[in-house]
Coordinates of C-alpha atoms and ligand atoms in Angstrom, one line a residue:
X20 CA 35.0 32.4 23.6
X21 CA 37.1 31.1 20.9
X22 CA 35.9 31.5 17.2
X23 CA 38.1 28.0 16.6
X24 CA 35.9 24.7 16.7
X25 CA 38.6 22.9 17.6
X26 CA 38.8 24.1 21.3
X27 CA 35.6 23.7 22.5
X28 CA 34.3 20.9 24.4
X29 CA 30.8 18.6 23.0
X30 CA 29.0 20.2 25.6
X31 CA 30.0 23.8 24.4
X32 CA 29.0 22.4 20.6
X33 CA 25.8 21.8 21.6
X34 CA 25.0 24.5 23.7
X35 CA 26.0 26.8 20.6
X36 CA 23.7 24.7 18.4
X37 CA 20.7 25.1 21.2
X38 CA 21.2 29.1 21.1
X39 CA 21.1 28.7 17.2
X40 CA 18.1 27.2 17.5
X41 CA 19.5 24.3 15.2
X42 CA 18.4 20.5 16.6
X43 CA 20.3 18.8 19.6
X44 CA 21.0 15.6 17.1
X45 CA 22.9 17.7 14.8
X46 CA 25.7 18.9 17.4
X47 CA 26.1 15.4 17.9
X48 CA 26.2 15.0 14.9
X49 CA 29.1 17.2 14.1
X50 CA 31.4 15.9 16.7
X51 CA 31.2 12.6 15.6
X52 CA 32.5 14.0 12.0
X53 CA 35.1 15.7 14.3
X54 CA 36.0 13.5 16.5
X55 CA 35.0 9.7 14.9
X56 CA 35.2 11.0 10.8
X57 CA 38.5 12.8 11.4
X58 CA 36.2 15.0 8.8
X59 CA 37.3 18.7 9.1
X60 CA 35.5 20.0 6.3
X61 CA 32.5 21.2 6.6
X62 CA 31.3 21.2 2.8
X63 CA 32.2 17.3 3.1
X64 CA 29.5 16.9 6.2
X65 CA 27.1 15.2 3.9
X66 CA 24.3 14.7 6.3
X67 CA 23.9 18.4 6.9
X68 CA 21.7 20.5 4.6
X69 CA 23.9 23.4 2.4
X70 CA 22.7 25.8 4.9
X71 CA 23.9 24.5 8.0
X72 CA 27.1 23.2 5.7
X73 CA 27.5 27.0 5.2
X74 CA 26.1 28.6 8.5
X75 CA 28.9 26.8 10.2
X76 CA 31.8 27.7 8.1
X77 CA 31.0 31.2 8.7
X78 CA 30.8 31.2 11.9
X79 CA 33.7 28.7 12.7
X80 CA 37.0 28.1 11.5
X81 CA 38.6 24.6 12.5
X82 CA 41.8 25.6 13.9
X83 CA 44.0 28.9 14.3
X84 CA 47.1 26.8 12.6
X85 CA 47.9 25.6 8.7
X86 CA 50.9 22.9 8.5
X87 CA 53.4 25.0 7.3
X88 CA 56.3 22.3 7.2
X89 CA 56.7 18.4 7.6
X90 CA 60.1 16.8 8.1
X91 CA 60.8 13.0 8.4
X92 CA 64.1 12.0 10.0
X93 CA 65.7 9.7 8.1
X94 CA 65.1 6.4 10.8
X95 CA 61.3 7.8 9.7
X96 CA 60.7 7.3 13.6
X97 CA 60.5 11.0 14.3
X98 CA 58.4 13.9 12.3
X99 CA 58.7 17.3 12.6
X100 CA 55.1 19.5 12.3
X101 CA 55.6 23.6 11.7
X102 CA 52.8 24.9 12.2
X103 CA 51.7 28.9 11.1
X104 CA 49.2 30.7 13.3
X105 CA 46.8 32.7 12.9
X106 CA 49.1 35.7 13.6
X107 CA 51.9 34.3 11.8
X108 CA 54.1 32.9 14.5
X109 CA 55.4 29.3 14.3
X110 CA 55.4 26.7 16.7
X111 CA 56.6 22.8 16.4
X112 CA 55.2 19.7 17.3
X113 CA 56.9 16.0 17.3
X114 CA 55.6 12.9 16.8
X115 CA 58.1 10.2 17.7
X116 CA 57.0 6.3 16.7
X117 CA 58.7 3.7 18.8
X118 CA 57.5 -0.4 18.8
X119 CA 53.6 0.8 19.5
X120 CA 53.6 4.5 20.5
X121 CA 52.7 7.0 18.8
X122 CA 53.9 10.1 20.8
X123 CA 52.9 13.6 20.1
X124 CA 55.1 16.2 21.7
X125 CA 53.3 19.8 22.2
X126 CA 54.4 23.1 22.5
X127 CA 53.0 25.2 24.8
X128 CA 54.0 28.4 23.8
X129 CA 55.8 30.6 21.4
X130 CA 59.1 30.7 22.4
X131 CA 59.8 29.7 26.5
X132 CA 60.6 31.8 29.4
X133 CA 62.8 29.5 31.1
X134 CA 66.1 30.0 29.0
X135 CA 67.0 26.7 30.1
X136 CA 71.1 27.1 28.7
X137 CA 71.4 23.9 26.9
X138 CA 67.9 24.3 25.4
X139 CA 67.2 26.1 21.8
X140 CA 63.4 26.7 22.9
X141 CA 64.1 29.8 25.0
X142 CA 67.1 31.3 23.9
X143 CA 64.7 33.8 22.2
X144 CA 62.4 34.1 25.3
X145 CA 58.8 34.4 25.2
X146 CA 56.8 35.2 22.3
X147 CA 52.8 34.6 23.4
X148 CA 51.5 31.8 24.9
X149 CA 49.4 29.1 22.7
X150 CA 45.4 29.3 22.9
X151 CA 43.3 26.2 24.0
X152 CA 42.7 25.1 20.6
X153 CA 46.3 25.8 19.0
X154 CA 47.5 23.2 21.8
X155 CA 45.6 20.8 21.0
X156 CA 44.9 21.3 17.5
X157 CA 48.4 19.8 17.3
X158 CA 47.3 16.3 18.7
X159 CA 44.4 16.3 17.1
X160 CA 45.8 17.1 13.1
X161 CA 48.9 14.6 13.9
X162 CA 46.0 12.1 15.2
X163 CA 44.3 13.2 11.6
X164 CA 47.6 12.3 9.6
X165 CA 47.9 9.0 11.3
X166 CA 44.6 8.2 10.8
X167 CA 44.9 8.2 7.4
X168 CA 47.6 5.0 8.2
X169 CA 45.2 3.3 10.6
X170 CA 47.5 4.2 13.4
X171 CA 46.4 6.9 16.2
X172 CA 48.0 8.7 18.8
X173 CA 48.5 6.4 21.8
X174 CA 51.1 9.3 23.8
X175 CA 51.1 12.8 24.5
X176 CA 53.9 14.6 26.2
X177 CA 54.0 18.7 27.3
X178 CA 58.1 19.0 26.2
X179 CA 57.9 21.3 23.0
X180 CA 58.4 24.7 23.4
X181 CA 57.4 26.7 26.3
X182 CA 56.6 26.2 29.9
X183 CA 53.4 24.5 30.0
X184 CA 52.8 26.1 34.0
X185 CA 53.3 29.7 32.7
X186 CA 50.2 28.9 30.7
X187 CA 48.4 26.9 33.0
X188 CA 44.7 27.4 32.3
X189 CA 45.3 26.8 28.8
X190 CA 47.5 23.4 29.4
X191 CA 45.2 22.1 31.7
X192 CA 41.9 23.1 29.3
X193 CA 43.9 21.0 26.3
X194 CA 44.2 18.2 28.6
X195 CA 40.4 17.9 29.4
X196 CA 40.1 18.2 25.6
X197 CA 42.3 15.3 25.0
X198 CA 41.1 13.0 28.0
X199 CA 37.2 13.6 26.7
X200 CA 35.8 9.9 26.3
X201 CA 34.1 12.2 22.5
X202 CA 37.1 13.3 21.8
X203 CA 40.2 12.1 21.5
X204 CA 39.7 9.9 24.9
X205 CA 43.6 9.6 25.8
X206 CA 44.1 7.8 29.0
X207 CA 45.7 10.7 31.3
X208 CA 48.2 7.9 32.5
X209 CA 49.5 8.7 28.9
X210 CA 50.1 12.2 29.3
X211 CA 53.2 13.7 30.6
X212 CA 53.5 17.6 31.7
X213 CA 57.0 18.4 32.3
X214 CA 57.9 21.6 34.1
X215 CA 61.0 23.5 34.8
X216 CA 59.8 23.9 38.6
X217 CA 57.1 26.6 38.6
X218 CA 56.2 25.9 42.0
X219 CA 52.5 27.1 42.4
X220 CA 52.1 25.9 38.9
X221 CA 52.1 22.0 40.3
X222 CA 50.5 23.1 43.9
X223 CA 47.6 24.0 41.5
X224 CA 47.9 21.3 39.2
X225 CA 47.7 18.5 42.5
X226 CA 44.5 20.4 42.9
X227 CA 43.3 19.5 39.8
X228 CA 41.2 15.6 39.4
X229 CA 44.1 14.4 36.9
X230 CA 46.1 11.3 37.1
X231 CA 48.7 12.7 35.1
X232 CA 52.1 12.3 35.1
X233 CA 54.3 15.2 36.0
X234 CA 58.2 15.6 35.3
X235 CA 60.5 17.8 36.7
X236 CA 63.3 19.1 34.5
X237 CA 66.1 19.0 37.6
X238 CA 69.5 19.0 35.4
X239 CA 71.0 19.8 38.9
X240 CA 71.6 18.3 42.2
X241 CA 71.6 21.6 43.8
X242 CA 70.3 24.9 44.6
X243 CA 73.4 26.3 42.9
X244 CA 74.5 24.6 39.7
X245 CA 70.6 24.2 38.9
X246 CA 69.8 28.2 38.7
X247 CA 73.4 28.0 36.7
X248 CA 71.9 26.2 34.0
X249 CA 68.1 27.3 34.8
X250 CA 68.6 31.0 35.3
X251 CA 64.7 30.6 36.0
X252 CA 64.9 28.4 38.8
X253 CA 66.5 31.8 40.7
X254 CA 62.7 32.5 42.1
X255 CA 62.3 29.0 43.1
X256 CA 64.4 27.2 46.3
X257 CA 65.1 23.1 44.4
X258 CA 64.1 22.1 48.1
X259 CA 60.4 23.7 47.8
X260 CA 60.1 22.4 43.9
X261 CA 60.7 18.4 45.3
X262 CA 58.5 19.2 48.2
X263 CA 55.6 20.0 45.9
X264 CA 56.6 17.2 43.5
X265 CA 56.0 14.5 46.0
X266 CA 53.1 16.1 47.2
X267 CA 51.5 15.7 43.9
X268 CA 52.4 12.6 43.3
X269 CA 51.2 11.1 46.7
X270 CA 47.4 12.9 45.7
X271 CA 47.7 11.5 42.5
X272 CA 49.7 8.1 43.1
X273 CA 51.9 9.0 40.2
X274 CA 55.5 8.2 40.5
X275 CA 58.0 11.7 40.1
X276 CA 60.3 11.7 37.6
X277 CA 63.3 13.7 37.1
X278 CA 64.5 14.5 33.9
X279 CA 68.2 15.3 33.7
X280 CA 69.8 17.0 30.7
X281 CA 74.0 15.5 31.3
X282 CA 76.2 18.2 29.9
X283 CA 79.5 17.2 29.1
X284 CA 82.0 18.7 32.8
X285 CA 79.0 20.5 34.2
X286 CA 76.7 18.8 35.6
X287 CA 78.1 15.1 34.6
X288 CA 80.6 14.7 37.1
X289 CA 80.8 11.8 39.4
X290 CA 80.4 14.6 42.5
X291 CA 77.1 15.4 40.9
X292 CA 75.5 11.8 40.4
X293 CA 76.7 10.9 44.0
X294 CA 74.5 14.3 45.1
X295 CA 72.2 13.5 43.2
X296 CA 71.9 10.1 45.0
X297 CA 71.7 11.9 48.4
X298 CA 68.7 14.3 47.2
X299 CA 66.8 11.3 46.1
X300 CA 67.7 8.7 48.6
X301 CA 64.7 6.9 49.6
X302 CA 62.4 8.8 47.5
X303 CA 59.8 6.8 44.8
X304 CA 61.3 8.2 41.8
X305 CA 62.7 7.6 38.5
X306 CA 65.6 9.6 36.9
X307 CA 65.6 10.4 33.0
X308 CA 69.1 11.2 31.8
X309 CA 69.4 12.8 28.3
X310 CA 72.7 13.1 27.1
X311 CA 72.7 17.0 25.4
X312 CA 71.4 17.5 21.9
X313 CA 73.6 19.7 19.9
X314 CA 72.1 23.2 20.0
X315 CA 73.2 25.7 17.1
X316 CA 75.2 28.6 18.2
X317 CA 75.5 26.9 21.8
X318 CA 78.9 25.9 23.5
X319 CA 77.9 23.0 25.0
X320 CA 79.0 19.5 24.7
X321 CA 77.4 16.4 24.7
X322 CA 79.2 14.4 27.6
X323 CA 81.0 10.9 26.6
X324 CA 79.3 7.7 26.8
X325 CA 81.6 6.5 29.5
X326 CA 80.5 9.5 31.9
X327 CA 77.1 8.7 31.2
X328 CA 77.8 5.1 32.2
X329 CA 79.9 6.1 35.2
X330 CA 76.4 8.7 35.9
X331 CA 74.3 5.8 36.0
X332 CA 76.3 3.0 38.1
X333 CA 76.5 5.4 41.1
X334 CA 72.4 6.5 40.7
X335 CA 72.1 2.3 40.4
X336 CA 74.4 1.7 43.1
X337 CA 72.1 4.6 45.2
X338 CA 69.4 2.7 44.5
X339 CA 68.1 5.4 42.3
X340 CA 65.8 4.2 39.7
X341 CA 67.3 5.2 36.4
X342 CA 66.8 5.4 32.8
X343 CA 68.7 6.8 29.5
X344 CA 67.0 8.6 26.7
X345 CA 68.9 8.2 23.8
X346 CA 68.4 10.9 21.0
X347 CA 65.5 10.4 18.6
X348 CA 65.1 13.3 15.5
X349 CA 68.6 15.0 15.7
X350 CA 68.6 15.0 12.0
X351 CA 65.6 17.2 11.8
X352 CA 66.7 19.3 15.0
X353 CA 63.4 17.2 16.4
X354 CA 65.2 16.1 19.3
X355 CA 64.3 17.1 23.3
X356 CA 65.6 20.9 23.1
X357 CA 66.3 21.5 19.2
X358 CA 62.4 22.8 18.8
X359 CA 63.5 26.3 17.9
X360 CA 61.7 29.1 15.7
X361 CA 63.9 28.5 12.3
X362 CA 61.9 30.5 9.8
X363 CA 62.2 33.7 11.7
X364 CA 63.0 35.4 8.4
X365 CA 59.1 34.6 7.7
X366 CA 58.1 35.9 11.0
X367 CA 55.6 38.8 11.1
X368 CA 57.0 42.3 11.4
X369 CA 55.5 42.4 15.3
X370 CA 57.0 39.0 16.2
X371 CA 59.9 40.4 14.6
X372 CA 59.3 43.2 17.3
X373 CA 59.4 41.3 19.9
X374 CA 62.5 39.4 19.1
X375 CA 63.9 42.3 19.4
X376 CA 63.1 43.6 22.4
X377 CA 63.2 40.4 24.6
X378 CA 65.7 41.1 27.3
Ligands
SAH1 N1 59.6 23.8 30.0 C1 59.4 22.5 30.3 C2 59.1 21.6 29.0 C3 60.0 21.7 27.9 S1 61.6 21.0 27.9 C4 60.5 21.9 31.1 O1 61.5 22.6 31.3 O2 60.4 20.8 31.5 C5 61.5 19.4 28.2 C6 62.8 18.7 28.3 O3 63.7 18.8 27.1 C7 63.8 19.1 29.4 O4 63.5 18.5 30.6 C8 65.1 18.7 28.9 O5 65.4 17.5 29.5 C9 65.0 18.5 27.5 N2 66.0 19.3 26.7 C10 65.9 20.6 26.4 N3 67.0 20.9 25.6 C11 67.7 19.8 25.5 C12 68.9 19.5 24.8 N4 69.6 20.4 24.1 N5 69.4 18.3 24.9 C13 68.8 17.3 25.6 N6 67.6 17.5 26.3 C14 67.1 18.8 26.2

């Protein structure tokens, strides 16, 4: 079990508090300073006696992660959290603030496996996955910091780093730590997993009793451009990935959506929105486009705004539901693919290791 209060459930408080021997009240107790307070000091927990004050900070430490780092882009709508674990590996979380949302974006893991091409997340590959708490110690500090403004976090979306279904148990853990009605009690209709297509990953997750949403990072209209740009999606057939998509979202009566990253003459093309058209025809589903984000060191080109509006009068004309993301946070390198591990320099001498050694 985890030595970090912050991933454990109220029921797992108490039942540690019963083997103490301490009273039932006073678990309670603590989670409403957790979760109600925002208090995550224990020396400030004024209605405990010094001893338990003390017995609990030597037995538990809040979180694995220190803010390291906090960046505001200059529209002050996006924020940048680096976070430093335990072992000295970073990780990023966003918060984006639009009209009433408050948005947290987590990471997953260190690093990603996918190596998505257009995407700064993986071009280092996989460092280690996150633990329980470490995901959602993000949403709960950022829910901390807004507090403090008398705003909370109304949104959370799995699209930092990593591949949230190559660290399933721990994604889906965070999630029942989010949704607890004494925790943070997020509506799961307001959290968004977003995978690259790991097939059993969402098989498992329709087995799951969530009403969440689930996106699928398509960027292609077929089997062949898609593994171009995914070299990941090479173990999965696209055909098997959408079956299991609307699968999950007929158990869960969720709409699928698509997110599509355009890059400029690759997959932007007018041949690609009309195949795109075809693979969706008659499906319930919404497309996300995302123009590119400028990646450092990548070749790539962020297409022109009159291919994008060419892109989405043929889905329209299809009758393919369709949306636009526009870029929130490039400034900060906040935006959807820029989360990348900056401060390697600072890195510990094994992550450094590893960095070195991922094929
Ligand atoms: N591994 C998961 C979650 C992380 S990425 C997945 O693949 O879905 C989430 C989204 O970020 C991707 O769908 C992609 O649309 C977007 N993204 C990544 N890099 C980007 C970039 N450079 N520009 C625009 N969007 C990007």
């Amino acid at each position: 079990m985890t030595s970090y209060l912050l991933g454990l459930t109220p029921e797992e408080i108490t039942q540690w508090f019963q083997k103490e021997g301490e009273a039932e009240f006073r678990a309670r107790q603590l989670v409403e300073w957790l979760y109600q307070k925002n208090e995550t000091e224990f020396s400030k927990m004024t209605n405990f006696s010094k001893a338990l004050r003390e017995k609990l900070a030597s037995n538990w430490q809040m979180s694995s992660m220190t803010l390291k780092k906090l960046q505001e882009s200059d529209d002050r709508e996006t924020i940048k959290f680096l976070w430093q674990l335990h072992d000295g590996n970073l990780v990023e979380s966003v918060l984006i603030m639009s009209d009433q949302r408050r948005t947290v974006c987590v990471s997953s893991q260190v690093g990603c496996p996918a190596r998505c091409a257009f995407c700064a997340s993986g071009q280092k590959g996989l460092f280690r996955n996150l633990e329980v708490d470490e995901i959602f110690a993000q949403v709960y500090l950022i829910n901390n910091w807004l507090e403090k403004k008398g705003e909370r976090v109304s949104h959370v979306v799995y699209m930092g780093m990593g591949e949230p279904f190559r660290n399933y148990d721990a994604v889906v853990r965070s999630i029942q730590l989010l949704i607890h009605p004494d925790m943070l009690g997020l509506s799961q209709r307001r959290i968004t997993v977003s995978t690259v297509g790991v097939i059993e990953g969402i098989q498992k997750f329709s087995e799951e009793d969530f009403k969440v949403n689930l996106v699928l990072s398509l960027h292609a209209p077929n089997q062949k451009l898609r593994q171009k740009i995914i070299p990941y999606a090479r173990q999965y057939a696209l055909d098997d990935i959408l079956q299991a998509m609307f699968e999950y979202a007929k158990k869960t009566k969720r709409d699928v959506t698509f997110e599509y990253t355009l890059l400029s003459g690759i997959n932007d093309n007018e041949q690609e929105a009309h195949e795109l058209v075809k693979l969706l025809k008659e499906k319930q589903c919404t497309v996300n486009l995302i123009p590119y984000n400028p990646v450092q060191g990548l070749r790539l080109k962020r297409p022109d705004p009159l291919a994008v509006r060419r892109f989405r009068e043929i889905l329209t004309q299809g009758d393919i539901v369709n949306t636009c993301r526009y870029t929130k946070g490039d400034d900060i390198a906040a935006a959807c693919g820029q989360l990348v591990l900056h401060e390697q320099q600072s890195m510990p001498a094994k992550a450094l290791h590893v960095l070195q050694n991922t094929p």
